[in-house]
GROMACS .gro file of C-alpha atoms in nm:
model
  240
    1MET     CA    1   8.272   1.390   6.556
    2THR     CA    2   8.318   1.058   6.703
    3GLN     CA    3   8.412   1.042   7.062
    4ARG     CA    4   8.557   0.734   7.169
    5VAL     CA    5   8.532   0.544   7.421
    6SER     CA    6   8.802   0.430   7.669
    7PRO     CA    7   8.836   0.051   7.757
    8PRO     CA    8   8.742  -0.046   8.045
    9PRO     CA    9   9.050  -0.038   8.378
   10PRO     CA   10   9.162  -0.406   8.433
   11LEU     CA   11   9.022  -0.615   8.666
   12PRO     CA   12   9.198  -0.701   8.940
   13ARG     CA   13   9.378  -1.013   9.033
   14GLY     CA   14   9.124  -1.357   9.144
   15ALA     CA   15   8.834  -1.102   9.053
   16TRP     CA   16   8.727  -1.330   8.749
   17ARG     CA   17   8.730  -1.653   8.962
   18ARG     CA   18   8.511  -1.497   9.214
   19LEU     CA   19   8.221  -1.388   8.968
   20ALA     CA   20   8.287  -1.719   8.829
   21ALA     CA   21   8.167  -1.899   9.179
   22ALA     CA   22   7.904  -1.613   9.216
   23ALA     CA   23   7.732  -1.685   8.882
   24ARG     CA   24   7.740  -2.066   9.039
   25SER     CA   25   7.646  -2.062   9.348
   26PRO     CA   26   7.227  -2.071   9.390
   27ALA     CA   27   7.025  -1.748   9.454
   28PRO     CA   28   6.892  -1.718   9.785
   29ALA     CA   29   6.569  -1.854   9.902
   30CYS     CA   30   6.344  -1.555   9.912
   31ASP     CA   31   6.214  -1.581  10.300
   32ALA     CA   32   6.608  -1.670  10.365
   33VAL     CA   33   6.633  -1.313  10.269
   34THR     CA   34   6.369  -1.182  10.488
   35HIS     CA   35   6.347  -1.284  10.820
   36SER     CA   36   6.106  -1.077  11.003
   37PRO     CA   37   5.909  -1.166  11.311
   38HIS     CA   38   5.603  -1.175  11.124
   39THR     CA   39   5.691  -1.384  10.823
   40ALA     CA   40   5.885  -1.621  11.114
   41ALA     CA   41   5.477  -1.605  11.297
   42ALA     CA   42   5.314  -1.686  11.003
   43ALA     CA   43   5.508  -2.016  10.864
   44SER     CA   44   5.506  -2.163  11.214
   45ALA     CA   45   5.113  -2.043  11.244
   46LEU     CA   46   5.163  -2.297  10.911
   47ASP     CA   47   5.281  -2.548  11.034
   48VAL     CA   48   5.055  -2.601  11.259
   49VAL     CA   49   4.804  -2.584  11.018
   50ARG     CA   50   4.999  -2.863  10.815
   51ASP     CA   51   5.009  -3.061  11.119
   52ARG     CA   52   4.663  -3.084  11.221
   53ALA     CA   53   4.555  -3.116  10.898
   54GLY     CA   54   4.757  -3.484  10.913
   55GLU     CA   55   4.588  -3.564  11.229
   56LYS     CA   56   4.412  -3.860  11.178
   57MET     CA   57   4.164  -3.809  11.532
   58PRO     CA   58   4.020  -4.160  11.664
   59PRO     CA   59   3.647  -4.207  11.588
   60SER     CA   60   3.396  -4.115  11.816
   61LYS     CA   61   3.328  -4.393  12.042
   62SER     CA   62   2.959  -4.354  12.218
   63ARG     CA   63   2.881  -4.416  12.644
   64LYS     CA   64   2.546  -4.440  12.818
   65ILE     CA   65   2.573  -4.321  13.191
   66ALA     CA   66   2.278  -4.374  13.416
   67ILE     CA   67   2.234  -4.106  13.714
   68LEU     CA   68   2.043  -4.284  14.060
   69GLY     CA   69   1.979  -4.129  14.361
   70TYR     CA   70   1.718  -3.971  14.617
   71ARG     CA   71   1.468  -3.738  14.534
   72SER     CA   72   1.560  -3.344  14.515
   73VAL     CA   73   1.932  -3.476  14.533
   74GLY     CA   74   2.044  -3.273  14.212
   75LYS     CA   75   2.070  -3.522  13.970
   76SER     CA   76   1.886  -3.313  13.651
   77SER     CA   77   2.034  -2.988  13.805
   78LEU     CA   78   2.393  -3.194  13.835
   79THR     CA   79   2.309  -3.305  13.434
   80ILE     CA   80   2.201  -2.957  13.245
   81GLN     CA   81   2.413  -2.794  13.410
   82PHE     CA   82   2.692  -3.041  13.233
   83VAL     CA   83   2.437  -3.055  12.857
   84GLU     CA   84   2.363  -2.732  12.860
   85GLY     CA   85   2.593  -2.500  13.104
   86GLN     CA   86   2.281  -2.325  13.317
   87PHE     CA   87   2.168  -2.376  13.646
   88VAL     CA   88   1.780  -2.496  13.686
   89ASP     CA   89   1.640  -2.400  14.037
   90SER     CA   90   1.347  -2.489  14.042
   91TYR     CA   91   1.237  -2.864  14.123
   92ASP     CA   92   1.026  -3.100  13.920
   93PRO     CA   93   1.033  -3.424  13.961
   94THR     CA   94   1.151  -3.613  13.721
   95ILE     CA   95   0.992  -3.932  13.495
   96GLU     CA   96   1.298  -4.008  13.287
   97ASN     CA   97   1.508  -3.810  13.089
   98THR     CA   98   1.767  -3.859  12.834
   99PHE     CA   99   1.993  -3.604  12.732
  100THR     CA  100   2.333  -3.634  12.517
  101LYS     CA  101   2.608  -3.421  12.510
  102LEU     CA  102   2.948  -3.419  12.285
  103ILE     CA  103   3.285  -3.401  12.493
  104THR     CA  104   3.659  -3.469  12.472
  105VAL     CA  105   3.878  -3.648  12.689
  106ASN     CA  106   4.251  -3.682  12.620
  107GLY     CA  107   4.242  -3.645  12.305
  108GLN     CA  108   3.887  -3.899  12.268
  109GLU     CA  109   3.576  -3.816  12.152
  110TYR     CA  110   3.294  -3.930  12.336
  111HIS     CA  111   2.876  -3.849  12.225
  112LEU     CA  112   2.751  -3.970  12.621
  113GLN     CA  113   2.458  -4.065  12.620
  114LEU     CA  114   2.310  -3.958  12.995
  115VAL     CA  115   2.047  -4.103  13.177
  116ASP     CA  116   1.877  -3.896  13.426
  117THR     CA  117   1.647  -4.121  13.661
  118ALA     CA  118   1.386  -4.078  13.795
  119GLY     CA  119   1.422  -4.023  14.223
  120GLN     CA  120   1.454  -4.388  14.384
  121ASP     CA  121   1.346  -4.479  14.752
  122GLU     CA  122   1.504  -4.773  14.940
  123TYR     CA  123   1.190  -4.967  14.822
  124SER     CA  124   1.198  -4.839  14.439
  125ILE     CA  125   1.244  -5.173  14.217
  126PHE     CA  126   1.525  -5.106  13.919
  127PRO     CA  127   1.326  -5.146  13.539
  128GLN     CA  128   1.575  -5.415  13.375
  129THR     CA  129   1.643  -5.114  13.143
  130TYR     CA  130   1.878  -4.984  13.418
  131SER     CA  131   2.122  -5.268  13.342
  132ILE     CA  132   2.128  -5.271  12.939
  133ASP     CA  133   2.408  -5.086  12.744
  134ILE     CA  134   2.492  -4.905  13.034
  135ASN     CA  135   2.893  -4.812  13.090
  136GLY     CA  136   2.894  -4.626  13.408
  137TYR     CA  137   2.666  -4.501  13.692
  138ILE     CA  138   2.645  -4.198  13.863
  139LEU     CA  139   2.525  -4.252  14.209
  140VAL     CA  140   2.432  -3.888  14.375
  141TYR     CA  141   2.307  -3.773  14.704
  142SER     CA  142   2.250  -3.450  14.888
  143VAL     CA  143   2.531  -3.308  15.139
  144THR     CA  144   2.254  -3.132  15.328
  145SER     CA  145   2.045  -3.469  15.405
  146ILE     CA  146   2.109  -3.767  15.570
  147LYS     CA  147   1.816  -3.958  15.394
  148SER     CA  148   2.001  -3.950  15.043
  149PHE     CA  149   2.290  -4.077  15.185
  150GLU     CA  150   2.153  -4.394  15.351
  151VAL     CA  151   1.937  -4.397  15.057
  152ILE     CA  152   2.189  -4.406  14.818
  153LYS     CA  153   2.361  -4.690  15.023
  154VAL     CA  154   2.038  -4.954  14.965
  155ILE     CA  155   1.981  -4.754  14.597
  156HIS     CA  156   2.437  -4.908  14.582
  157GLY     CA  157   2.337  -5.253  14.708
  158LYS     CA  158   1.973  -5.303  14.436
  159LEU     CA  159   2.236  -5.162  14.120
  160LEU     CA  160   2.482  -5.455  14.258
  161ASP     CA  161   2.162  -5.762  14.270
  162MET     CA  162   2.086  -5.582  13.926
  163VAL     CA  163   2.470  -5.560  13.731
  164GLY     CA  164   2.566  -5.919  13.889
  165LYS     CA  165   2.963  -5.982  13.890
  166VAL     CA  166   2.951  -5.780  13.565
  167GLN     CA  167   3.257  -5.495  13.646
  168ILE     CA  168   3.071  -5.134  13.565
  169PRO     CA  169   3.237  -4.833  13.678
  170ILE     CA  170   2.986  -4.680  13.975
  171MET     CA  171   3.096  -4.333  14.100
  172LEU     CA  172   2.946  -4.172  14.406
  173VAL     CA  173   2.886  -3.789  14.407
  174GLY     CA  174   2.806  -3.580  14.733
  175ASN     CA  175   2.575  -3.269  14.548
  176LYS     CA  176   2.508  -2.928  14.655
  177LYS     CA  177   2.875  -2.837  14.812
  178ASP     CA  178   2.816  -2.511  14.817
  179LEU     CA  179   2.541  -2.465  15.039
  180HIS     CA  180   2.832  -2.446  15.383
  181MET     CA  181   2.525  -2.432  15.670
  182GLU     CA  182   2.293  -2.667  15.568
  183ARG     CA  183   2.599  -2.935  15.517
  184VAL     CA  184   2.509  -3.272  15.724
  185ILE     CA  185   2.721  -3.502  15.505
  186SER     CA  186   3.149  -3.473  15.573
  187TYR     CA  187   3.387  -3.525  15.295
  188GLU     CA  188   3.546  -3.784  15.482
  189GLU     CA  189   3.224  -3.962  15.526
  190GLY     CA  190   3.148  -3.982  15.155
  191LYS     CA  191   3.491  -4.097  15.051
  192ALA     CA  192   3.513  -4.333  15.318
  193LEU     CA  193   3.178  -4.524  15.144
  194ALA     CA  194   3.344  -4.470  14.819
  195GLU     CA  195   3.610  -4.646  14.902
  196SER     CA  196   3.414  -4.911  15.072
  197TRP     CA  197   3.236  -4.977  14.766
  198ASN     CA  198   3.565  -4.946  14.572
  199ALA     CA  199   3.412  -4.643  14.351
  200ALA     CA  200   3.579  -4.267  14.262
  201PHE     CA  201   3.374  -4.015  14.495
  202LEU     CA  202   3.357  -3.633  14.420
  203GLU     CA  203   3.189  -3.302  14.581
  204SER     CA  204   2.997  -3.135  14.352
  205SER     CA  205   2.780  -2.779  14.335
  206ALA     CA  206   2.507  -2.828  14.069
  207LYS     CA  207   2.584  -2.393  14.054
  208GLU     CA  208   2.900  -2.478  13.960
  209ASN     CA  209   3.019  -2.594  13.603
  210GLN     CA  210   3.314  -2.691  13.651
  211THR     CA  211   3.207  -2.957  13.857
  212ALA     CA  212   2.968  -3.086  13.661
  213VAL     CA  213   3.213  -3.117  13.437
  214ASP     CA  214   3.463  -3.269  13.634
  215VAL     CA  215   3.195  -3.550  13.749
  216PHE     CA  216   3.136  -3.694  13.412
  217LYS     CA  217   3.487  -3.711  13.255
  218ARG     CA  218   3.609  -3.875  13.631
  219ILE     CA  219   3.319  -4.146  13.514
  220ILE     CA  220   3.396  -4.150  13.123
  221LEU     CA  221   3.784  -4.200  13.308
  222GLU     CA  222   3.679  -4.482  13.541
  223ALA     CA  223   3.490  -4.641  13.229
  224GLU     CA  224   3.811  -4.675  13.003
  225LYS     CA  225   3.981  -4.753  13.290
  226ILE     CA  226   3.791  -5.094  13.314
  227ASP     CA  227   3.740  -5.110  12.973
  228GLY     CA  228   4.133  -5.105  12.939
  229ALA     CA  229   4.225  -5.418  13.230
  230ALA     CA  230   3.919  -5.614  12.990
  231SER     CA  231   4.069  -5.551  12.742
  232GLN     CA  232   4.478  -5.694  12.917
  233GLY     CA  233   4.271  -5.969  12.998
  234LYS     CA  234   4.191  -6.104  12.678
  235SER     CA  235   4.493  -6.025  12.510
  236SER     CA  236   4.680  -6.188  12.776
  237CYS     CA  237   4.459  -6.531  12.759
  238SER     CA  238   4.579  -6.838  12.581
  239VAL     CA  239   4.439  -7.134  12.422
  240MET     CA  240   4.570  -7.439  12.508
   0.00000   0.00000   0.00000
C-alpha cells in the first residue's frame, strides 16, 4: 500500500524574496564568526610580526671612542662594566686595551670600538694614534681624587692641541660617585668644568651598569649631534 505524502505548506508572502537575497549574500568569514579574546590577540601579534618583517633597519654605524684619564680613576672598570656587565674591583695598570660592543641608540645600531688607554699624567705625551679615526673622547676623573681632577684639565688641553680645530665630541665623567664618604670633588665642580669646555657631563659608578651604559650612550648622541650639524653645514653650502 502506497503512503501518500502531503505537499509542504505554502510559504508566507515575501519568503521567497528573503531566501533569494540570503542566497546571494556572501558567507561570513570564519574570523568574523569567532570573536574570542584569543583570536583577537593572535591577529594582533600577527600584525606586529608582519610590521617588523616589513621594517628596514638602518645599516650599522661604526664609532671609535677613546677613554682618557689619570691612573686608577676607574677607566677600565667603567668600560668593562659597559661591555661585559660586571664590576672588576682589582686595579691592574692598563697599557692599552680595545673592546668592542654592539649597542642600539634611538633605533640605530652602533658597532663601538672602545680604546681603554693607559693612565696619563701631566707629563704624558699622547701618541698620534689617539687622534686617528676617533669619533669621541671620554675624559674620566675620580670624585675621590683632587689630583685626577687637576690632571684631567691638563689632558683636555693636550687633547685640544693634538686634534687642532677639528670639532670632536668630548665628554667629562666623574667616576666613583658611589664612594660618598671619600668624595672631594662636588657634582657642581665637575659640571662647571664641563661647561667651560662646552662638553657633556655625567657622574658614574663602575659598580652600576646603568650609569656605565648612560656614559657611552651619551657620547654617541654627542657625536651624532656634531655629525648632524656638519651635514647640515655641507648641505647649506652653495657653489658660486
